[in-house]
C-alpha positions as a LaTeX table, in Angstrom:
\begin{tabular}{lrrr}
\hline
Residue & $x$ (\AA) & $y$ (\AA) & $z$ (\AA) \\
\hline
Unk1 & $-48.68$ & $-31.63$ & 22.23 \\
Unk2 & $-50.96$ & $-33.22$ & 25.19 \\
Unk3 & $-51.89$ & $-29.78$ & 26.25 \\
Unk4 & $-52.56$ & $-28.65$ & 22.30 \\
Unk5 & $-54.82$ & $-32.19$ & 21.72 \\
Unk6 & $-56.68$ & $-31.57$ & 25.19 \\
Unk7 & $-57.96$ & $-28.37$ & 24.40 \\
Unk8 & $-58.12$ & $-28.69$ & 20.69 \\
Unk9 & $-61.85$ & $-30.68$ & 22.15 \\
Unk10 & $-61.79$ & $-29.16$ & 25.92 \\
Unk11 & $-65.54$ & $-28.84$ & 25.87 \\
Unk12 & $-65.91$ & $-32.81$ & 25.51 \\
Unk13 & $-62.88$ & $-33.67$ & 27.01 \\
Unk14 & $-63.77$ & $-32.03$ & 30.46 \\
Unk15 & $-67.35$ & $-33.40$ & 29.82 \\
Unk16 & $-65.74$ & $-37.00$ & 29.22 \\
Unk17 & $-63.18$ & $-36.70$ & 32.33 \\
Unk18 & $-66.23$ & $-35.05$ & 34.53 \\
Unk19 & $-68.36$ & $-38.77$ & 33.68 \\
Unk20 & $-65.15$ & $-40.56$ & 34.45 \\
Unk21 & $-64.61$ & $-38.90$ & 37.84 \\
Unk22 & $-68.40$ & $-39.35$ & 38.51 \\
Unk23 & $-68.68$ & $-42.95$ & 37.75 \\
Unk24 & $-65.53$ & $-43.88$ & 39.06 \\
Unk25 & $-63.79$ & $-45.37$ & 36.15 \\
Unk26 & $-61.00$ & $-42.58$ & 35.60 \\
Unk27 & $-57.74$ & $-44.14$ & 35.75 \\
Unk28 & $-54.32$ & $-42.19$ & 35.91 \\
Unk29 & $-52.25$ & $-42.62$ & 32.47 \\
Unk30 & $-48.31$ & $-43.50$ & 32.32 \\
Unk31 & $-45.67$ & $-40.77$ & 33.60 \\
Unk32 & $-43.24$ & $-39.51$ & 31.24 \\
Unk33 & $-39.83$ & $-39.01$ & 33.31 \\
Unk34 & $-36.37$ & $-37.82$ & 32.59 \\
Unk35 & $-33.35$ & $-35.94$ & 34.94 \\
Unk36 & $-32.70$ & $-32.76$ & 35.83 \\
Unk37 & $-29.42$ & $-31.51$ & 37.69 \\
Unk38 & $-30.27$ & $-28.32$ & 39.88 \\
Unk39 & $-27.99$ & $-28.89$ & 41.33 \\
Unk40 & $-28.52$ & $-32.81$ & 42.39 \\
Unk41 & $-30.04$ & $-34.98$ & 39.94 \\
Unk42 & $-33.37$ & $-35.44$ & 40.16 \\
Unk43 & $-36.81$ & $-37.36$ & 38.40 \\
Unk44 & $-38.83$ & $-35.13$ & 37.24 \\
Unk45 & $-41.98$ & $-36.94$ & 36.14 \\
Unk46 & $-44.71$ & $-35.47$ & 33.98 \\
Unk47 & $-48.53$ & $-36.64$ & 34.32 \\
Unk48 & $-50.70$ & $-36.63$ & 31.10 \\
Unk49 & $-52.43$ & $-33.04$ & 30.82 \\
Unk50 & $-55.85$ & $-34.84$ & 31.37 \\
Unk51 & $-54.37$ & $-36.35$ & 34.84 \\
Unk52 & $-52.82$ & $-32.81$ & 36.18 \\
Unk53 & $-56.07$ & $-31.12$ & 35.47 \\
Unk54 & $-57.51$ & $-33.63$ & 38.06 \\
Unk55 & $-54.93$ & $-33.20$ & 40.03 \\
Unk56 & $-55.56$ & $-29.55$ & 39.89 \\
Unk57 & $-59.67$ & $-30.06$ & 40.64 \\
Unk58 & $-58.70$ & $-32.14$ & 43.91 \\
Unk59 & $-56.34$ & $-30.27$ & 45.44 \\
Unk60 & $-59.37$ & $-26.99$ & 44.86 \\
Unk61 & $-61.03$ & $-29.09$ & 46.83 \\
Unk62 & $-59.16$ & $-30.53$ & 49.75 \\
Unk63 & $-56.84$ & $-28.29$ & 50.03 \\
Unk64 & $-58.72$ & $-25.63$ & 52.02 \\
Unk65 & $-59.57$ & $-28.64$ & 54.63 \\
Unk66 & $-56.14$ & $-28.96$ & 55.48 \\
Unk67 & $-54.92$ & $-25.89$ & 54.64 \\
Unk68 & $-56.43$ & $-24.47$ & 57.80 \\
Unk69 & $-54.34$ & $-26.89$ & 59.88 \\
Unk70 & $-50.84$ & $-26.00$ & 58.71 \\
Unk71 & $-48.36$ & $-23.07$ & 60.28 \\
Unk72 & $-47.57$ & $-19.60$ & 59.22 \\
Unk73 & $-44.00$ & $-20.58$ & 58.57 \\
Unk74 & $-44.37$ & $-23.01$ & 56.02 \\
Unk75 & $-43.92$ & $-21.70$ & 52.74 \\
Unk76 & $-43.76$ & $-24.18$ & 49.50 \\
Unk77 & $-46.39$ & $-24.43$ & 47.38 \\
Unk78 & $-48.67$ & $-21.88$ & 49.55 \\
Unk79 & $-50.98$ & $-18.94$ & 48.09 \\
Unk80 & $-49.46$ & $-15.78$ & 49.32 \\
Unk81 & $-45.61$ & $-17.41$ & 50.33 \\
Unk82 & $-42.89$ & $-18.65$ & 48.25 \\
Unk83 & $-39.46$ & $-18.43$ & 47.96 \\
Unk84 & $-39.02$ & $-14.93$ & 48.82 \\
Unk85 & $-41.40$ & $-14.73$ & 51.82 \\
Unk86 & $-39.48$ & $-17.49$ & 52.98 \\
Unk87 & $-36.03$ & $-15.59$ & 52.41 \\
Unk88 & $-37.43$ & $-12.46$ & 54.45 \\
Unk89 & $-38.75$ & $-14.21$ & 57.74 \\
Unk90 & $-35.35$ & $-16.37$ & 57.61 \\
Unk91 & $-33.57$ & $-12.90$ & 57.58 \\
Unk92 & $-35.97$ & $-11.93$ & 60.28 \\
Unk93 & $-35.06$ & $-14.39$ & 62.81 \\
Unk94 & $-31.22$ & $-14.36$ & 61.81 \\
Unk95 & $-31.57$ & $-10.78$ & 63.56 \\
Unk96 & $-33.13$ & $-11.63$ & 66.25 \\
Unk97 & $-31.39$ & $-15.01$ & 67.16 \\
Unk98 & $-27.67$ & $-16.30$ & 67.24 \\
Unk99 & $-27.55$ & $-19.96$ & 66.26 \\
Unk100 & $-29.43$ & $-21.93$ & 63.72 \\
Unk101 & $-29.80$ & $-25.48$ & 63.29 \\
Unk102 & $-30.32$ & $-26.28$ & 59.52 \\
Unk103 & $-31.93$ & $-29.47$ & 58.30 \\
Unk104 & $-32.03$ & $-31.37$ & 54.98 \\
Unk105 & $-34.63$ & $-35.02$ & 54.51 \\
Unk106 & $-32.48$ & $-37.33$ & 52.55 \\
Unk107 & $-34.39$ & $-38.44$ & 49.72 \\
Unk108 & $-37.65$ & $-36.87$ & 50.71 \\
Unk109 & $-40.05$ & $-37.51$ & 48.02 \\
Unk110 & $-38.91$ & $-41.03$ & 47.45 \\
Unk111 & $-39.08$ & $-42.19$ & 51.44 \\
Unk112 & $-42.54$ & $-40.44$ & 51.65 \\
Unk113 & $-44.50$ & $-43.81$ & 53.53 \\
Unk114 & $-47.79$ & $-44.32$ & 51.56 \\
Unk115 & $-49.40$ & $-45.74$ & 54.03 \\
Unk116 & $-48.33$ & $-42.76$ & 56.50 \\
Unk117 & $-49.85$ & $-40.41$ & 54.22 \\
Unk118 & $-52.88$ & $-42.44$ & 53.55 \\
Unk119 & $-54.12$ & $-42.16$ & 56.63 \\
Unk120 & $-53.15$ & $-38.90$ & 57.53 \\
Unk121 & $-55.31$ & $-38.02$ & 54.49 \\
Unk122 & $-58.95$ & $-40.10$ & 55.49 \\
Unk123 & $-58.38$ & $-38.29$ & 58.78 \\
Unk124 & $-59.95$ & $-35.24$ & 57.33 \\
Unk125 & $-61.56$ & $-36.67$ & 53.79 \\
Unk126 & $-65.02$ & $-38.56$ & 54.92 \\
Unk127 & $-65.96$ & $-39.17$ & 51.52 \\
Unk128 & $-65.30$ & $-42.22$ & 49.87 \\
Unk129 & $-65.57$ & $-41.55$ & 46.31 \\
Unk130 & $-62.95$ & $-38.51$ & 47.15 \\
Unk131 & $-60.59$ & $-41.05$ & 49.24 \\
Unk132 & $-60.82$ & $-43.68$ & 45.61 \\
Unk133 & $-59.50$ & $-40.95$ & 43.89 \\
Unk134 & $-57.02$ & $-40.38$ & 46.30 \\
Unk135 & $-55.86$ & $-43.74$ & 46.10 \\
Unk136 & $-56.04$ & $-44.12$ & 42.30 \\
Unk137 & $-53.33$ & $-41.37$ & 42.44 \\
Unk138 & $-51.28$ & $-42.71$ & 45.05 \\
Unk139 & $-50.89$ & $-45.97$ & 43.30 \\
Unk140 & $-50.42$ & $-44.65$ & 40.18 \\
Unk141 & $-47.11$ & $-42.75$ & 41.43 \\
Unk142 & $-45.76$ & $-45.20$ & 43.39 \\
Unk143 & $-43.78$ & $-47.62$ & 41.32 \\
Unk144 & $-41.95$ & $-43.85$ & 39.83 \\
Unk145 & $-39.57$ & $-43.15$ & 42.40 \\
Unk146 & $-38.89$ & $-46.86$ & 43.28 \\
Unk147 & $-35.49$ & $-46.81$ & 42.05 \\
Unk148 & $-34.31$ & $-43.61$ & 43.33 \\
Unk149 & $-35.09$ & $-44.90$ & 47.22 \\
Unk150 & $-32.01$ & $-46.27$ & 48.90 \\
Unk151 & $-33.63$ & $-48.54$ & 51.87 \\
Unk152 & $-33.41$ & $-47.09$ & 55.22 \\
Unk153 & $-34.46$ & $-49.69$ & 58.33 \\
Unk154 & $-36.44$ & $-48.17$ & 61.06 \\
Unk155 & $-36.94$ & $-49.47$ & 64.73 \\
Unk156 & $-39.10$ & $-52.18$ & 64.39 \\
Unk157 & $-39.12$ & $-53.46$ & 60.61 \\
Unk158 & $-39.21$ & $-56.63$ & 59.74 \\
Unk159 & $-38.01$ & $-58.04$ & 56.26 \\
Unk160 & $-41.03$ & $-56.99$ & 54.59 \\
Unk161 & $-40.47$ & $-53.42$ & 55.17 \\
Unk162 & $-38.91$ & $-53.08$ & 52.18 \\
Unk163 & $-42.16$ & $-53.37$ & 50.15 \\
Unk164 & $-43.79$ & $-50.84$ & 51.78 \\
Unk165 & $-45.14$ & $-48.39$ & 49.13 \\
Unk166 & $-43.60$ & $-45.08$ & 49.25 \\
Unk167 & $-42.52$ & $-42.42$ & 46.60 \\
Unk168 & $-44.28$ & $-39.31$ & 45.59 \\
Unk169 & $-43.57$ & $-38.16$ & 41.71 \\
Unk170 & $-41.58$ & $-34.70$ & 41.50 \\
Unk171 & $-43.31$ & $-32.80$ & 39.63 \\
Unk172 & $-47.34$ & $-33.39$ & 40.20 \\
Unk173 & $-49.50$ & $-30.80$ & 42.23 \\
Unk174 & $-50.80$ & $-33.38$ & 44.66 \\
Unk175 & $-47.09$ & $-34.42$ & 45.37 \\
Unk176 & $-46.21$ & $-30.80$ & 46.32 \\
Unk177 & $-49.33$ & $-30.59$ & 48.25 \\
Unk178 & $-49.37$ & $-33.67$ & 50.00 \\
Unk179 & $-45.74$ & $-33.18$ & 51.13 \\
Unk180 & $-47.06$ & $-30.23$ & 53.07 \\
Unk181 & $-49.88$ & $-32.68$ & 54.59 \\
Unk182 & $-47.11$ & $-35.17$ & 55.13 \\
Unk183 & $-44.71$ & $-33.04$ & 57.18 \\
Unk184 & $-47.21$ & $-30.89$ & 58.89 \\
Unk185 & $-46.31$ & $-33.35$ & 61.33 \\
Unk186 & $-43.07$ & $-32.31$ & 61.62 \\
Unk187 & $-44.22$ & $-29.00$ & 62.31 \\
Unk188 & $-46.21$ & $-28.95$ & 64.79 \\
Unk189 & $-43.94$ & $-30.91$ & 66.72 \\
Unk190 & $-41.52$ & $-28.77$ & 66.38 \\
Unk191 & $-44.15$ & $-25.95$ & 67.81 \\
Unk192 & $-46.16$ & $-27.20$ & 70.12 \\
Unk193 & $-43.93$ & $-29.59$ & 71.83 \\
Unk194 & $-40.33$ & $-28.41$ & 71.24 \\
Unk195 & $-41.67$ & $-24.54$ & 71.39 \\
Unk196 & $-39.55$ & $-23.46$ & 69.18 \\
Unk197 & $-40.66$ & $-19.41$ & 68.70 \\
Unk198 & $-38.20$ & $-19.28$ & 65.51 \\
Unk199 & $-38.63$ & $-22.12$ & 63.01 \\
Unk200 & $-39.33$ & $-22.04$ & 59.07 \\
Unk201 & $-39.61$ & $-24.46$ & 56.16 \\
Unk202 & $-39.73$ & $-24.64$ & 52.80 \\
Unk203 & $-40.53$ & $-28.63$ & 51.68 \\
Unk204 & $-37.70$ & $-30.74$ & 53.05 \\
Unk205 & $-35.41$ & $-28.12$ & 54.27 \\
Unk206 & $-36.45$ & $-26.35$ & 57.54 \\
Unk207 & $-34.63$ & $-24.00$ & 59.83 \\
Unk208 & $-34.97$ & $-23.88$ & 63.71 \\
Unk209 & $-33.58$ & $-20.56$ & 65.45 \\
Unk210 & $-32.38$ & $-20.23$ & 69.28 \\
Unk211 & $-29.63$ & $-18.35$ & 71.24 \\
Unk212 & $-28.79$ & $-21.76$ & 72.59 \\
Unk213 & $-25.96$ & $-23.87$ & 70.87 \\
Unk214 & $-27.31$ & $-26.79$ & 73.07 \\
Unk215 & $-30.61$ & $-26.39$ & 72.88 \\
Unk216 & $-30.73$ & $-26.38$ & 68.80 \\
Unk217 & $-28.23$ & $-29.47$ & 69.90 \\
Unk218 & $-30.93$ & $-31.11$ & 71.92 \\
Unk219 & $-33.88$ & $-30.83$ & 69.20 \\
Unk220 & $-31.90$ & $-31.94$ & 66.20 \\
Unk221 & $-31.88$ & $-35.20$ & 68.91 \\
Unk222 & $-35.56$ & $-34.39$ & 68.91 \\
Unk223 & $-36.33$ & $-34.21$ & 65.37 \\
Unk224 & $-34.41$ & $-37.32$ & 64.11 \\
Unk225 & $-36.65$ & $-39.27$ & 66.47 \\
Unk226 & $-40.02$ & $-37.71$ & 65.01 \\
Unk227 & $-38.83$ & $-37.85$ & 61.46 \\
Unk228 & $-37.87$ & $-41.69$ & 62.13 \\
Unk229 & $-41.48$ & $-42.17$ & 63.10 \\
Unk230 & $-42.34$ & $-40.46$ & 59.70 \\
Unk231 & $-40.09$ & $-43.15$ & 58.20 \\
Unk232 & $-37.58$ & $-40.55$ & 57.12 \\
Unk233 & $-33.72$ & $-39.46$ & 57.90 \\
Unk234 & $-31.79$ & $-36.50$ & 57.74 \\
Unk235 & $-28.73$ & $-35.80$ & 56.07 \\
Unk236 & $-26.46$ & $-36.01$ & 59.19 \\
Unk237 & $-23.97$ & $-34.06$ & 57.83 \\
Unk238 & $-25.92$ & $-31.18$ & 55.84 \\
Unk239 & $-28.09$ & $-30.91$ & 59.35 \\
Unk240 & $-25.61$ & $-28.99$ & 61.56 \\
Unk241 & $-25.85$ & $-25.83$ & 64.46 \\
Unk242 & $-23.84$ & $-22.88$ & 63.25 \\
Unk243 & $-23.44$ & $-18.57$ & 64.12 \\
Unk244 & $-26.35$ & $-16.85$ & 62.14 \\
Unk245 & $-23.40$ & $-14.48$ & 61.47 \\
Unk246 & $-21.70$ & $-17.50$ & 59.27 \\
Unk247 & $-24.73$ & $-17.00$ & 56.66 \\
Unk248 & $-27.55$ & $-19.27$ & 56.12 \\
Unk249 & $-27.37$ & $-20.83$ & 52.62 \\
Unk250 & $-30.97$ & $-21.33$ & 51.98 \\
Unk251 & $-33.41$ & $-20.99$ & 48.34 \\
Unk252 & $-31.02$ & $-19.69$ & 46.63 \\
Unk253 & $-29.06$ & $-17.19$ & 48.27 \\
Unk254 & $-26.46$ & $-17.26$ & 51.39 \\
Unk255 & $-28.78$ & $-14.79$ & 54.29 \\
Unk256 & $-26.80$ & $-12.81$ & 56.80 \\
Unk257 & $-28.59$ & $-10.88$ & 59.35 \\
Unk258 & $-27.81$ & $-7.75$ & 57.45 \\
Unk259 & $-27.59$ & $-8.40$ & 54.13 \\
Unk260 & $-27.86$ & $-11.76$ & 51.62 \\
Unk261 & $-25.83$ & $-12.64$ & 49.28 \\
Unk262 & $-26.51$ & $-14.59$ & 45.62 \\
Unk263 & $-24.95$ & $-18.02$ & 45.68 \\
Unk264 & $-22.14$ & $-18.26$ & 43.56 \\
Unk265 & $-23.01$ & $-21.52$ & 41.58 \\
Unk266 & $-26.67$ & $-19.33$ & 40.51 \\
Unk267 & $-24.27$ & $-16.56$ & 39.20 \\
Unk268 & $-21.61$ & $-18.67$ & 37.14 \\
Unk269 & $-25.06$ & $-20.38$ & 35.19 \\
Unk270 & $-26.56$ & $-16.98$ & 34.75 \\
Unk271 & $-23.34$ & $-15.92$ & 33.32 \\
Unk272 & $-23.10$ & $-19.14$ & 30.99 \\
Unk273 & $-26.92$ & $-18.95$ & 29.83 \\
Unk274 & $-26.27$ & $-14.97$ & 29.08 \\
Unk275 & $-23.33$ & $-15.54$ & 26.99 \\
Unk276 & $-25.41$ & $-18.42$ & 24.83 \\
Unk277 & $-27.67$ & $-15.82$ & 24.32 \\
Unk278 & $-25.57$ & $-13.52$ & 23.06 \\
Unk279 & $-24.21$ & $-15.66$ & 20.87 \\
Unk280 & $-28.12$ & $-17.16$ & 19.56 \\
Unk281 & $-28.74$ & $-13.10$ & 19.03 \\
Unk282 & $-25.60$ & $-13.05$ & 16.86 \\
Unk283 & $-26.49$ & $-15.61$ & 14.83 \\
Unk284 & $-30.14$ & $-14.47$ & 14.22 \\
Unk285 & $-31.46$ & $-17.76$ & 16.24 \\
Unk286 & $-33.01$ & $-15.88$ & 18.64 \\
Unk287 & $-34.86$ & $-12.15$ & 19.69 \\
Unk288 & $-34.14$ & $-9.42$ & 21.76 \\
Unk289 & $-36.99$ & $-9.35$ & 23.00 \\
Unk290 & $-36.90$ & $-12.83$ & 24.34 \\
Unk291 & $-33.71$ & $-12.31$ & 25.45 \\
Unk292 & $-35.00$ & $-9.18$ & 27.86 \\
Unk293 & $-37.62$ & $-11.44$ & 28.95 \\
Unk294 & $-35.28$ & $-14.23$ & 29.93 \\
Unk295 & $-32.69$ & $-11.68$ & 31.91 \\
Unk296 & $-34.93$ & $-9.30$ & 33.82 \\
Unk297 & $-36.96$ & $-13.00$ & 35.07 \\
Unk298 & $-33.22$ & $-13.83$ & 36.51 \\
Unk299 & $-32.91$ & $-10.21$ & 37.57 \\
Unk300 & $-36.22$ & $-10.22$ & 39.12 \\
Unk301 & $-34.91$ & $-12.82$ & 41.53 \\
Unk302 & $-31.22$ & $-11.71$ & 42.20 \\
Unk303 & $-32.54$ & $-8.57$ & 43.35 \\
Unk304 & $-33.59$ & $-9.79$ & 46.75 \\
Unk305 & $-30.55$ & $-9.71$ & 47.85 \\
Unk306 & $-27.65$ & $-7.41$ & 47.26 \\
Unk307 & $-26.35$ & $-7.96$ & 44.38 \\
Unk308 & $-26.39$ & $-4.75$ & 42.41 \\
Unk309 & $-22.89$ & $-4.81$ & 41.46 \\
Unk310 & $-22.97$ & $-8.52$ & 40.13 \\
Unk311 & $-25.70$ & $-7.67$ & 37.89 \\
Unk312 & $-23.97$ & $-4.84$ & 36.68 \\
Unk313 & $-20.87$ & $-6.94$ & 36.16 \\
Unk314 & $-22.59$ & $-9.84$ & 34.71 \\
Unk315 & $-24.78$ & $-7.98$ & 32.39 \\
Unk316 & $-21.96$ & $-5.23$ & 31.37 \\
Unk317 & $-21.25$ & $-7.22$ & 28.00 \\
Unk318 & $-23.95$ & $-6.21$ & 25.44 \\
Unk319 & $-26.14$ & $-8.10$ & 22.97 \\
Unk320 & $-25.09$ & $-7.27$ & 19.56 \\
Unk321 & $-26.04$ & $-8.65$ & 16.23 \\
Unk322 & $-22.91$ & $-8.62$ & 13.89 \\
Unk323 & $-24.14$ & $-6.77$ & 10.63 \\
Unk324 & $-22.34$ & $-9.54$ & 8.25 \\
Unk325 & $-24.70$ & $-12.59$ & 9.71 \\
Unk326 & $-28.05$ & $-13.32$ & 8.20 \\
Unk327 & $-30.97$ & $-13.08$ & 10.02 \\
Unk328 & $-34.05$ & $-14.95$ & 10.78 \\
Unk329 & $-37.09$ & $-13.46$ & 9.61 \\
Unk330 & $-38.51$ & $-11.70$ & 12.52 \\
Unk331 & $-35.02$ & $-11.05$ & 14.59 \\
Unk332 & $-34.47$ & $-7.23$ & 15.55 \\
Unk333 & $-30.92$ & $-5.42$ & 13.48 \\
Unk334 & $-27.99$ & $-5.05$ & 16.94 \\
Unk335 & $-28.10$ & $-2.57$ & 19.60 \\
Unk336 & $-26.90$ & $-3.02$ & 23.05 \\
Unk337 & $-29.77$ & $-4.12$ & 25.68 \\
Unk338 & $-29.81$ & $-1.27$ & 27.31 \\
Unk339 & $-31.64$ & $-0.24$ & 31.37 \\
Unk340 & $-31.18$ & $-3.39$ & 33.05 \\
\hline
\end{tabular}
């Protein structure tokens, strides 16, 4: 409904937020929140339209300034990567290498240091109007994530460590973007002074390649210590060296050098979410049309790896429409969906 009232006026509401912005009176509004499972729970929290259409004009701004500075292999929220680029150069270097070491950031959004980020960001923003903006946001999100952060103590804290502000809300723009900025760090550690050839990562979990059990061994050592001065932890026992031949569980999908398979937890919800469907068709509640949507958008993604006969098993049950129910006005008379 936000969206709907926002551009019911959008002339004179982008007029209005434009003389806000300007004479530096624009104030972030209150987040609406709520949980997700997939598969750990997790805060999702919503800005107010108005707010993510700033956030949207910012990160136009800055984010070729510091998009400049980041590494080919980092692939969230990136024009021209994703989730699938990611998937291929992982496969890439599982052929070429014979140990990984895997890593996982416990609680990444909700230890990201405030401060830390802060001043990573005036590093490269000179203007002062931009860095108010900056900090409007920053402030607004932090009290979201305050009770999701389990305290960690780093080298050197005193008591008042714990009020530090930290937290980053899941689901804004600037929070995906500034993560990159925030562990960029990370990164070109891990290039420049570990020189690792092989490494990837895609927000808080990252991959580091070598034919060396003990060397991977040696910079997990490494990386503990530069994430600690990041004020962040891994998961000790989620961050582990293993044979590329075991397969990599990563976005999704379990990568082998010669092949990748779906994860079995994405199929069994696929397979529950289908037969709803079928069911909603039944009953007239919902279109096939919609329902072809929904399925080839799954299919679209299970098809990076090889998985041709578990879509053909999964989607071997067809979507009927019973004659004896009554329909909705607009649903289509049954036929089997047909040229998956």
């Amino acid at each position: 409904m936000n969206v709907a009232d926002f551009e019911f006026d959008l002339e004179r509401n982008l007029f209005d937020l434009q003389a806000e912005l300007l004479d530096g009176s624009y104030r972030p509004g209150a987040y609406r929140s709520f949980y997700i499972r997939d598969p750990k729970r997790r805060l999702i929290s919503a800005a107010p339209f108005r707010d993510r259409v700033v956030h949207h004009a910012l990160c136009n701004v800055i984010g070729p300034l510091f998009e400049r500075t980041f590494i080919g292999d980092s692939y969230a929220n990136r024009v021209g990567k994703g989730t699938h680029a990611a998937l291929d150069r992982c496969q890439s270097f599982a052929r070429r290498y014979r140990y990984v070491l895997q890593c996982d950031i416990e609680q990444f959004f909700p230890s990201i240091d405030l401060t830390i980020l802060r001043e990573m960001l005036a590093r490269k923003l000179a203007d002062d109007a931009t860095m108010a903006l900056v900090d409007r946001i920053l402030e607004g999100g932090a009290p979201v994530l305050t009770g999701e952060y389990a305290m960690h103590w780093f080298p050197g804290d005193d008591l008042f460590a714990v009020n530090r502000p930290r937290g980053l809300p899941i689901g804004n723009l600037t929070s995906q973007f500034w993560a990159n900025v925030y562990l960029n760090a990370l990164d070109q550690y891990v290039k420049r002074e570990l020189r690792c050839a092989a490494y990837l990562r895609y927000v808080d979990d990252f991959l580091l390649f070598s034919n060396s059990k003990r060397e991977l061994w040696a910079w997990k050592d490494a990386v503990r210590a530069k994430l600690a001065n990041l004020r962040l932890t891994l998961h000790e026992r989620e961050s582990t060296v293993y044979p590329v031949t075991n397969g990599i569980p990563f976005l999704g999908f379990r990568v082998y050098p010669t092949h990748r398979r779906l994860k079995r937890r994405n199929g069994v919800l696929f397979a529950r979410r289908y037969r709803r469907m079928r069911r909603a068709v039944a009953c007239g509640e919902l279109r096939l049309a919609d329902v072809r949507t929904r399925v080839r958008g799954w299919i679209a993604h299970a098809a990076h790896g090889n998985t041709w006969r578990l879509r053909r098993a999964l989607l071997r049950p067809p979507v009927v429409v019973h004659r004896y129910v009554g329909l909705k006005r607009g649903a289509q008379r049954a036929k089997p969906l047909r040229g998956w």
